[in-house]
Amino acid sequence: MSPSIADNIARVRVQIQTACQAAGRDADSVQLLAVSKTWGPEAVRQAHAAGQTAFGENYIQEAVDKITALCDLPLVWHCIGPIQSNKTRLVAEHFDWVHSIDRLKIAQRLSEQRPEHLKPLQVCIQVNVDGGDTKSGVSPQELPALAQAVAALPRLRLRGLMTIPEPAETPEQMRAVHAQAQALLESLRQQGLPLDTLSMGMSADMTEAIAEGSTMVRVGTAIFGRR
Ligand SMILES: *Cc1c(COP(=O)(O)O)cnc(C)c1O
């Protein structure tokens, strides 16, 4: 029999603990975000039964259907995929967090559309640290101005940064990219922004990301299986 979702979550948690120990960090300084994209509500229920509460989704309409189907559970939903202007209202109304802010216009719409009765939307800015050209994210040069502008929006709360590095050849190369992201977060803190979140590391590079200061790892395949 293949391992259950509960087995997988237990194994990933041990991996996080081990990586924290190796890095001299508290085990509770790294949160596990279970990336449930393409998996149905039943898989999320199984993960919740194993103690998992934070879930990440990429595709907005799929996510909203799932969030609605699971509204009986106390889950925290994170949007980690690209957001087009015509989807901001759905995101503002259904998610707790957004990791993928890379343009002021999207952030402004989310702030305007965040319903009054909900807490401010918790957000991270996605930064393209290694200059990979296949994906979104603001450049390190543009980051400080965008961060200050997003931090000033009334219905958003800027928590930190998110990165999706290109796969690297060696663990050392991976760590070097992660270290750059950590340095960018630190420089924003020195500019007075009270940031506490570095969303960095996936199934393949979790250990390296934790060694370089990640506070949230986003894990899909290692929990739910191959998509
Ligand atoms: C799919 C996805 C993940 C999870 O990736 P796995 O390799 O399945 O762990 C993490 N972050 C983002 C932004 C994703 O799109």
PDB file of C-alpha atoms and ligand atoms in Angstrom:
ATOM      1  CA  MET A   1       0.000   0.000   0.000  1.00  0.00           C
ATOM      2  CA  SER A   2       1.287   3.472  -0.777  1.00  0.00           C
ATOM      3  CA  PRO A   3       1.768   5.817   2.193  1.00  0.00           C
ATOM      4  CA  SER A   4      -1.279   7.781   3.281  1.00  0.00           C
ATOM      5  CA  ILE A   5      -1.516  11.560   3.321  1.00  0.00           C
ATOM      6  CA  ALA A   6      -1.186  11.362   7.118  1.00  0.00           C
ATOM      7  CA  ASP A   7       2.036   9.321   6.782  1.00  0.00           C
ATOM      8  CA  ASN A   8       3.391  11.835   4.290  1.00  0.00           C
ATOM      9  CA  ILE A   9       2.601  14.805   6.507  1.00  0.00           C
ATOM     10  CA  ALA A  10       4.281  13.112   9.459  1.00  0.00           C
ATOM     11  CA  ARG A  11       7.390  12.478   7.349  1.00  0.00           C
ATOM     12  CA  VAL A  12       7.515  16.057   6.050  1.00  0.00           C
ATOM     13  CA  ARG A  13       7.155  17.374   9.603  1.00  0.00           C
ATOM     14  CA  VAL A  14      10.131  15.262  10.680  1.00  0.00           C
ATOM     15  CA  GLN A  15      12.108  16.642   7.721  1.00  0.00           C
ATOM     16  CA  ILE A  16      11.268  20.184   8.819  1.00  0.00           C
ATOM     17  CA  GLN A  17      12.300  19.420  12.414  1.00  0.00           C
ATOM     18  CA  THR A  18      15.557  17.869  11.271  1.00  0.00           C
ATOM     19  CA  ALA A  19      16.351  20.832   9.034  1.00  0.00           C
ATOM     20  CA  CYS A  20      15.554  23.244  11.877  1.00  0.00           C
ATOM     21  CA  GLN A  21      17.806  21.340  14.241  1.00  0.00           C
ATOM     22  CA  ALA A  22      20.670  21.342  11.737  1.00  0.00           C
ATOM     23  CA  ALA A  23      20.227  25.095  11.313  1.00  0.00           C
ATOM     24  CA  GLY A  24      20.005  25.757  15.057  1.00  0.00           C
ATOM     25  CA  ARG A  25      16.454  27.030  14.728  1.00  0.00           C
ATOM     26  CA  ASP A  26      13.307  26.360  16.789  1.00  0.00           C
ATOM     27  CA  ALA A  27      11.141  23.639  15.243  1.00  0.00           C
ATOM     28  CA  ASP A  28       8.112  25.923  15.443  1.00  0.00           C
ATOM     29  CA  SER A  29       9.808  28.725  13.499  1.00  0.00           C
ATOM     30  CA  VAL A  30       8.882  27.066  10.187  1.00  0.00           C
ATOM     31  CA  GLN A  31       5.265  26.594   9.142  1.00  0.00           C
ATOM     32  CA  LEU A  32       4.152  23.878   6.732  1.00  0.00           C
ATOM     33  CA  LEU A  33       1.890  25.009   3.912  1.00  0.00           C
ATOM     34  CA  ALA A  34       0.250  21.999   2.232  1.00  0.00           C
ATOM     35  CA  VAL A  35      -0.148  22.768  -1.487  1.00  0.00           C
ATOM     36  CA  SER A  36      -3.411  21.099  -2.478  1.00  0.00           C
ATOM     37  CA  LYS A  37      -3.752  22.361  -6.061  1.00  0.00           C
ATOM     38  CA  THR A  38      -5.390  19.816  -8.415  1.00  0.00           C
ATOM     39  CA  TRP A  39      -6.445  17.660  -5.407  1.00  0.00           C
ATOM     40  CA  GLY A  40     -10.068  17.487  -4.346  1.00  0.00           C
ATOM     41  CA  PRO A  41     -11.753  18.362  -1.044  1.00  0.00           C
ATOM     42  CA  GLU A  42     -11.441  14.772   0.194  1.00  0.00           C
ATOM     43  CA  ALA A  43      -7.620  14.914   0.132  1.00  0.00           C
ATOM     44  CA  VAL A  44      -7.732  18.190   2.052  1.00  0.00           C
ATOM     45  CA  ARG A  45     -10.043  16.616   4.643  1.00  0.00           C
ATOM     46  CA  GLN A  46      -7.538  13.806   5.134  1.00  0.00           C
ATOM     47  CA  ALA A  47      -4.721  16.294   5.614  1.00  0.00           C
ATOM     48  CA  HIS A  48      -6.818  18.258   8.093  1.00  0.00           C
ATOM     49  CA  ALA A  49      -7.547  15.050  10.023  1.00  0.00           C
ATOM     50  CA  ALA A  50      -3.749  14.659  10.299  1.00  0.00           C
ATOM     51  CA  GLY A  51      -3.514  18.088  11.934  1.00  0.00           C
ATOM     52  CA  GLN A  52      -2.786  20.265   8.889  1.00  0.00           C
ATOM     53  CA  THR A  53      -4.605  23.615   8.770  1.00  0.00           C
ATOM     54  CA  ALA A  54      -2.779  25.795   6.203  1.00  0.00           C
ATOM     55  CA  PHE A  55      -3.358  25.055   2.508  1.00  0.00           C
ATOM     56  CA  GLY A  56      -1.945  26.643  -0.647  1.00  0.00           C
ATOM     57  CA  GLU A  57      -3.732  26.925  -3.983  1.00  0.00           C
ATOM     58  CA  ASN A  58      -2.674  28.165  -7.437  1.00  0.00           C
ATOM     59  CA  TYR A  59      -5.808  28.220  -9.558  1.00  0.00           C
ATOM     60  CA  ILE A  60      -8.383  30.678  -8.285  1.00  0.00           C
ATOM     61  CA  GLN A  61     -11.659  29.142  -9.464  1.00  0.00           C
ATOM     62  CA  GLU A  62     -10.618  25.629  -8.444  1.00  0.00           C
ATOM     63  CA  ALA A  63      -9.615  27.008  -5.044  1.00  0.00           C
ATOM     64  CA  VAL A  64     -12.857  28.896  -4.461  1.00  0.00           C
ATOM     65  CA  ASP A  65     -14.895  25.758  -5.179  1.00  0.00           C
ATOM     66  CA  LYS A  66     -12.756  23.822  -2.695  1.00  0.00           C
ATOM     67  CA  ILE A  67     -12.853  26.543  -0.030  1.00  0.00           C
ATOM     68  CA  THR A  68     -16.646  26.612  -0.311  1.00  0.00           C
ATOM     69  CA  ALA A  69     -16.918  22.818  -0.101  1.00  0.00           C
ATOM     70  CA  LEU A  70     -14.723  22.812   3.029  1.00  0.00           C
ATOM     71  CA  CYS A  71     -16.201  25.801   4.857  1.00  0.00           C
ATOM     72  CA  ASP A  72     -17.162  23.543   7.795  1.00  0.00           C
ATOM     73  CA  LEU A  73     -13.432  23.163   8.636  1.00  0.00           C
ATOM     74  CA  PRO A  74     -11.274  25.876  10.291  1.00  0.00           C
ATOM     75  CA  LEU A  75      -8.707  26.072   7.474  1.00  0.00           C
ATOM     76  CA  VAL A  76      -6.388  28.906   6.460  1.00  0.00           C
ATOM     77  CA  TRP A  77      -6.151  29.408   2.696  1.00  0.00           C
ATOM     78  CA  HIS A  78      -3.095  30.824   0.916  1.00  0.00           C
ATOM     79  CA  CYS A  79      -3.126  31.933  -2.717  1.00  0.00           C
ATOM     80  CA  ILE A  80       0.302  31.125  -4.205  1.00  0.00           C
ATOM     81  CA  GLY A  81      -0.441  31.394  -7.930  1.00  0.00           C
ATOM     82  CA  PRO A  82      -0.497  34.262 -10.427  1.00  0.00           C
ATOM     83  CA  ILE A  83      -3.524  36.593 -10.131  1.00  0.00           C
ATOM     84  CA  GLN A  84      -5.151  38.355 -13.062  1.00  0.00           C
ATOM     85  CA  SER A  85      -7.110  41.570 -12.517  1.00  0.00           C
ATOM     86  CA  ASN A  86     -10.453  39.896 -13.191  1.00  0.00           C
ATOM     87  CA  LYS A  87      -9.813  37.396 -10.362  1.00  0.00           C
ATOM     88  CA  THR A  88      -8.873  39.804  -7.566  1.00  0.00           C
ATOM     89  CA  ARG A  89     -12.402  40.010  -6.137  1.00  0.00           C
ATOM     90  CA  LEU A  90     -12.633  36.228  -5.700  1.00  0.00           C
ATOM     91  CA  VAL A  91      -9.230  36.208  -4.013  1.00  0.00           C
ATOM     92  CA  ALA A  92     -10.102  39.136  -1.719  1.00  0.00           C
ATOM     93  CA  GLU A  93     -13.359  37.448  -0.681  1.00  0.00           C
ATOM     94  CA  HIS A  94     -12.125  33.884  -0.100  1.00  0.00           C
ATOM     95  CA  PHE A  95      -8.462  33.728   0.872  1.00  0.00           C
ATOM     96  CA  ASP A  96      -6.639  34.569   4.111  1.00  0.00           C
ATOM     97  CA  TRP A  97      -3.200  35.033   2.545  1.00  0.00           C
ATOM     98  CA  VAL A  98      -1.718  35.910  -0.869  1.00  0.00           C
ATOM     99  CA  HIS A  99       1.963  35.112  -1.541  1.00  0.00           C
ATOM    100  CA  SER A 100       2.086  36.140  -5.184  1.00  0.00           C
ATOM    101  CA  ILE A 101       1.834  39.950  -5.184  1.00  0.00           C
ATOM    102  CA  ASP A 102       4.094  41.261  -7.937  1.00  0.00           C
ATOM    103  CA  ARG A 103       2.318  44.422  -9.134  1.00  0.00           C
ATOM    104  CA  LEU A 104       0.901  47.390  -7.265  1.00  0.00           C
ATOM    105  CA  LYS A 105      -2.273  47.373  -9.366  1.00  0.00           C
ATOM    106  CA  ILE A 106      -3.205  43.876  -8.150  1.00  0.00           C
ATOM    107  CA  ALA A 107      -2.445  44.808  -4.542  1.00  0.00           C
ATOM    108  CA  GLN A 108      -4.610  47.939  -4.802  1.00  0.00           C
ATOM    109  CA  ARG A 109      -7.553  45.976  -6.178  1.00  0.00           C
ATOM    110  CA  LEU A 110      -7.229  43.357  -3.429  1.00  0.00           C
ATOM    111  CA  SER A 111      -7.220  46.089  -0.791  1.00  0.00           C
ATOM    112  CA  GLU A 112     -10.270  47.823  -2.302  1.00  0.00           C
ATOM    113  CA  GLN A 113     -12.166  44.541  -2.646  1.00  0.00           C
ATOM    114  CA  ARG A 114     -11.352  43.000   0.743  1.00  0.00           C
ATOM    115  CA  PRO A 115     -14.732  42.704   2.527  1.00  0.00           C
ATOM    116  CA  GLU A 116     -15.145  44.819   5.687  1.00  0.00           C
ATOM    117  CA  HIS A 117     -16.120  41.870   7.871  1.00  0.00           C
ATOM    118  CA  LEU A 118     -12.874  39.970   7.162  1.00  0.00           C
ATOM    119  CA  LYS A 119      -9.457  40.588   8.694  1.00  0.00           C
ATOM    120  CA  PRO A 120      -6.933  42.380   6.477  1.00  0.00           C
ATOM    121  CA  LEU A 121      -5.552  40.116   3.757  1.00  0.00           C
ATOM    122  CA  GLN A 122      -2.088  38.874   4.784  1.00  0.00           C
ATOM    123  CA  VAL A 123       0.286  39.273   1.836  1.00  0.00           C
ATOM    124  CA  CYS A 124       3.796  38.513   0.643  1.00  0.00           C
ATOM    125  CA  ILE A 125       5.530  40.038  -2.357  1.00  0.00           C
ATOM    126  CA  GLN A 126       6.855  37.501  -4.837  1.00  0.00           C
ATOM    127  CA  VAL A 127      10.441  38.352  -5.714  1.00  0.00           C
ATOM    128  CA  ASN A 128      12.339  36.930  -8.658  1.00  0.00           C
ATOM    129  CA  VAL A 129      15.685  36.591  -6.899  1.00  0.00           C
ATOM    130  CA  ASP A 130      17.633  34.633  -9.513  1.00  0.00           C
ATOM    131  CA  GLY A 131      16.312  36.433 -12.584  1.00  0.00           C
ATOM    132  CA  GLY A 132      14.606  33.306 -13.935  1.00  0.00           C
ATOM    133  CA  ASP A 133      12.616  34.474 -16.968  1.00  0.00           C
ATOM    134  CA  THR A 134       9.897  31.811 -16.978  1.00  0.00           C
ATOM    135  CA  LYS A 135       7.977  33.080 -14.020  1.00  0.00           C
ATOM    136  CA  SER A 136       6.512  36.096 -12.334  1.00  0.00           C
ATOM    137  CA  GLY A 137       7.901  38.109  -9.451  1.00  0.00           C
ATOM    138  CA  VAL A 138       9.240  41.603  -8.994  1.00  0.00           C
ATOM    139  CA  SER A 139      12.972  42.222  -9.504  1.00  0.00           C
ATOM    140  CA  PRO A 140      15.137  42.926  -6.433  1.00  0.00           C
ATOM    141  CA  GLN A 141      15.636  46.469  -7.804  1.00  0.00           C
ATOM    142  CA  GLU A 142      11.909  47.187  -7.905  1.00  0.00           C
ATOM    143  CA  LEU A 143      11.183  45.499  -4.579  1.00  0.00           C
ATOM    144  CA  PRO A 144      11.732  48.347  -2.062  1.00  0.00           C
ATOM    145  CA  ALA A 145       9.323  50.769  -3.754  1.00  0.00           C
ATOM    146  CA  LEU A 146       6.651  48.108  -4.236  1.00  0.00           C
ATOM    147  CA  ALA A 147       7.004  46.956  -0.618  1.00  0.00           C
ATOM    148  CA  GLN A 148       6.509  50.488   0.741  1.00  0.00           C
ATOM    149  CA  ALA A 149       3.462  51.023  -1.480  1.00  0.00           C
ATOM    150  CA  VAL A 150       1.857  47.681  -0.544  1.00  0.00           C
ATOM    151  CA  ALA A 151       2.545  48.261   3.165  1.00  0.00           C
ATOM    152  CA  ALA A 152       0.532  51.497   2.941  1.00  0.00           C
ATOM    153  CA  LEU A 153      -2.653  49.850   1.594  1.00  0.00           C
ATOM    154  CA  PRO A 154      -5.369  49.854   4.274  1.00  0.00           C
ATOM    155  CA  ARG A 155      -6.898  46.389   3.830  1.00  0.00           C
ATOM    156  CA  LEU A 156      -3.660  44.458   3.259  1.00  0.00           C
ATOM    157  CA  ARG A 157      -1.029  43.513   5.779  1.00  0.00           C
ATOM    158  CA  LEU A 158       2.420  42.999   4.279  1.00  0.00           C
ATOM    159  CA  ARG A 159       4.074  40.022   6.012  1.00  0.00           C
ATOM    160  CA  GLY A 160       7.143  39.298   3.882  1.00  0.00           C
ATOM    161  CA  LEU A 161       8.457  37.746   0.684  1.00  0.00           C
ATOM    162  CA  MET A 162       7.862  34.667  -1.444  1.00  0.00           C
ATOM    163  CA  THR A 163      10.313  33.110  -3.905  1.00  0.00           C
ATOM    164  CA  ILE A 164      10.233  30.305  -6.470  1.00  0.00           C
ATOM    165  CA  PRO A 165      13.884  29.818  -7.494  1.00  0.00           C
ATOM    166  CA  GLU A 166      14.882  27.951 -10.637  1.00  0.00           C
ATOM    167  CA  PRO A 167      16.089  24.416  -9.846  1.00  0.00           C
ATOM    168  CA  ALA A 168      19.831  24.549  -9.092  1.00  0.00           C
ATOM    169  CA  GLU A 169      22.585  21.991  -9.751  1.00  0.00           C
ATOM    170  CA  THR A 170      23.874  21.716  -6.197  1.00  0.00           C
ATOM    171  CA  PRO A 171      22.588  22.339  -2.663  1.00  0.00           C
ATOM    172  CA  GLU A 172      25.200  25.103  -2.331  1.00  0.00           C
ATOM    173  CA  GLN A 173      23.794  26.943  -5.349  1.00  0.00           C
ATOM    174  CA  MET A 174      20.283  26.516  -3.966  1.00  0.00           C
ATOM    175  CA  ARG A 175      21.343  27.930  -0.638  1.00  0.00           C
ATOM    176  CA  ALA A 176      23.033  30.916  -2.265  1.00  0.00           C
ATOM    177  CA  VAL A 177      19.762  31.918  -3.940  1.00  0.00           C
ATOM    178  CA  HIS A 178      17.795  31.404  -0.734  1.00  0.00           C
ATOM    179  CA  ALA A 179      20.353  33.511   1.156  1.00  0.00           C
ATOM    180  CA  GLN A 180      19.750  36.382  -1.288  1.00  0.00           C
ATOM    181  CA  ALA A 181      16.031  36.270  -0.533  1.00  0.00           C
ATOM    182  CA  GLN A 182      16.738  36.354   3.195  1.00  0.00           C
ATOM    183  CA  ALA A 183      19.041  39.373   2.667  1.00  0.00           C
ATOM    184  CA  LEU A 184      16.296  41.202   0.743  1.00  0.00           C
ATOM    185  CA  LEU A 185      13.843  40.569   3.588  1.00  0.00           C
ATOM    186  CA  GLU A 186      16.401  41.876   6.078  1.00  0.00           C
ATOM    187  CA  SER A 187      17.005  45.055   4.083  1.00  0.00           C
ATOM    188  CA  LEU A 188      13.250  45.764   3.998  1.00  0.00           C
ATOM    189  CA  ARG A 189      13.145  45.308   7.761  1.00  0.00           C
ATOM    190  CA  GLN A 190      15.931  47.821   8.090  1.00  0.00           C
ATOM    191  CA  GLN A 191      13.777  50.235   6.119  1.00  0.00           C
ATOM    192  CA  GLY A 192      11.227  49.958   8.915  1.00  0.00           C
ATOM    193  CA  LEU A 193       8.805  47.344   7.580  1.00  0.00           C
ATOM    194  CA  PRO A 194       7.735  44.860  10.319  1.00  0.00           C
ATOM    195  CA  LEU A 195       8.064  41.663   8.252  1.00  0.00           C
ATOM    196  CA  ASP A 196       8.076  38.136   9.694  1.00  0.00           C
ATOM    197  CA  THR A 197       7.499  35.796   6.751  1.00  0.00           C
ATOM    198  CA  LEU A 198       9.787  34.219   4.169  1.00  0.00           C
ATOM    199  CA  SER A 199       7.774  31.805   2.007  1.00  0.00           C
ATOM    200  CA  MET A 200      10.559  29.751   0.474  1.00  0.00           C
ATOM    201  CA  GLY A 201      11.266  26.078  -0.204  1.00  0.00           C
ATOM    202  CA  MET A 202       9.212  23.312  -1.820  1.00  0.00           C
ATOM    203  CA  SER A 203       9.381  19.492  -1.728  1.00  0.00           C
ATOM    204  CA  ALA A 204      12.795  19.444  -3.413  1.00  0.00           C
ATOM    205  CA  ASP A 205      14.651  22.286  -1.627  1.00  0.00           C
ATOM    206  CA  MET A 206      13.014  22.488   1.780  1.00  0.00           C
ATOM    207  CA  THR A 207      16.151  21.731   3.797  1.00  0.00           C
ATOM    208  CA  GLU A 208      18.264  24.364   2.018  1.00  0.00           C
ATOM    209  CA  ALA A 209      15.484  26.941   2.353  1.00  0.00           C
ATOM    210  CA  ILE A 210      15.196  26.329   6.099  1.00  0.00           C
ATOM    211  CA  ALA A 211      18.971  26.630   6.477  1.00  0.00           C
ATOM    212  CA  GLU A 212      18.689  30.116   4.955  1.00  0.00           C
ATOM    213  CA  GLY A 213      15.818  31.437   7.029  1.00  0.00           C
ATOM    214  CA  SER A 214      12.573  30.251   5.435  1.00  0.00           C
ATOM    215  CA  THR A 215       9.583  30.587   7.772  1.00  0.00           C
ATOM    216  CA  MET A 216       7.078  28.805   5.522  1.00  0.00           C
ATOM    217  CA  VAL A 217       7.713  25.860   3.208  1.00  0.00           C
ATOM    218  CA  ARG A 218       5.175  25.082   0.485  1.00  0.00           C
ATOM    219  CA  VAL A 219       4.909  21.346  -0.036  1.00  0.00           C
ATOM    220  CA  GLY A 220       2.611  19.625  -2.513  1.00  0.00           C
ATOM    221  CA  THR A 221       4.004  16.451  -4.078  1.00  0.00           C
ATOM    222  CA  ALA A 222       5.607  15.092  -0.897  1.00  0.00           C
ATOM    223  CA  ILE A 223       2.210  15.244   0.847  1.00  0.00           C
ATOM    224  CA  PHE A 224      -0.427  14.501  -1.778  1.00  0.00           C
ATOM    225  CA  GLY A 225       1.622  12.628  -4.378  1.00  0.00           C
ATOM    226  CA  ARG A 226       2.350  13.361  -8.013  1.00  0.00           C
ATOM    227  CA  ARG A 227      -0.011  15.681  -9.810  1.00  0.00           C
TER     228      ARG A 227
HETATM  229  C1  LIG B   1       2.961  23.680  -6.893  1.00  0.00           C
HETATM  230  C2  LIG B   1       3.669  24.676  -6.047  1.00  0.00           C
HETATM  231  C3  LIG B   1       4.336  24.287  -4.876  1.00  0.00           C
HETATM  232  C4  LIG B   1       4.461  22.855  -4.420  1.00  0.00           C
HETATM  233  O1  LIG B   1       5.392  22.217  -5.218  1.00  0.00           O
HETATM  234  P1  LIG B   1       5.793  20.673  -4.947  1.00  0.00           P
HETATM  235  O2  LIG B   1       6.980  20.477  -5.794  1.00  0.00           O
HETATM  236  O3  LIG B   1       4.611  19.870  -5.395  1.00  0.00           O
HETATM  237  O4  LIG B   1       6.066  20.527  -3.506  1.00  0.00           O
HETATM  238  C5  LIG B   1       4.927  25.281  -4.104  1.00  0.00           C
HETATM  239  N1  LIG B   1       4.875  26.583  -4.462  1.00  0.00           N
HETATM  240  C6  LIG B   1       4.251  26.990  -5.579  1.00  0.00           C
HETATM  241  C7  LIG B   1       4.223  28.430  -5.918  1.00  0.00           C
HETATM  242  C8  LIG B   1       3.632  26.057  -6.408  1.00  0.00           C
HETATM  243  O5  LIG B   1       3.032  26.473  -7.526  1.00  0.00           O
END
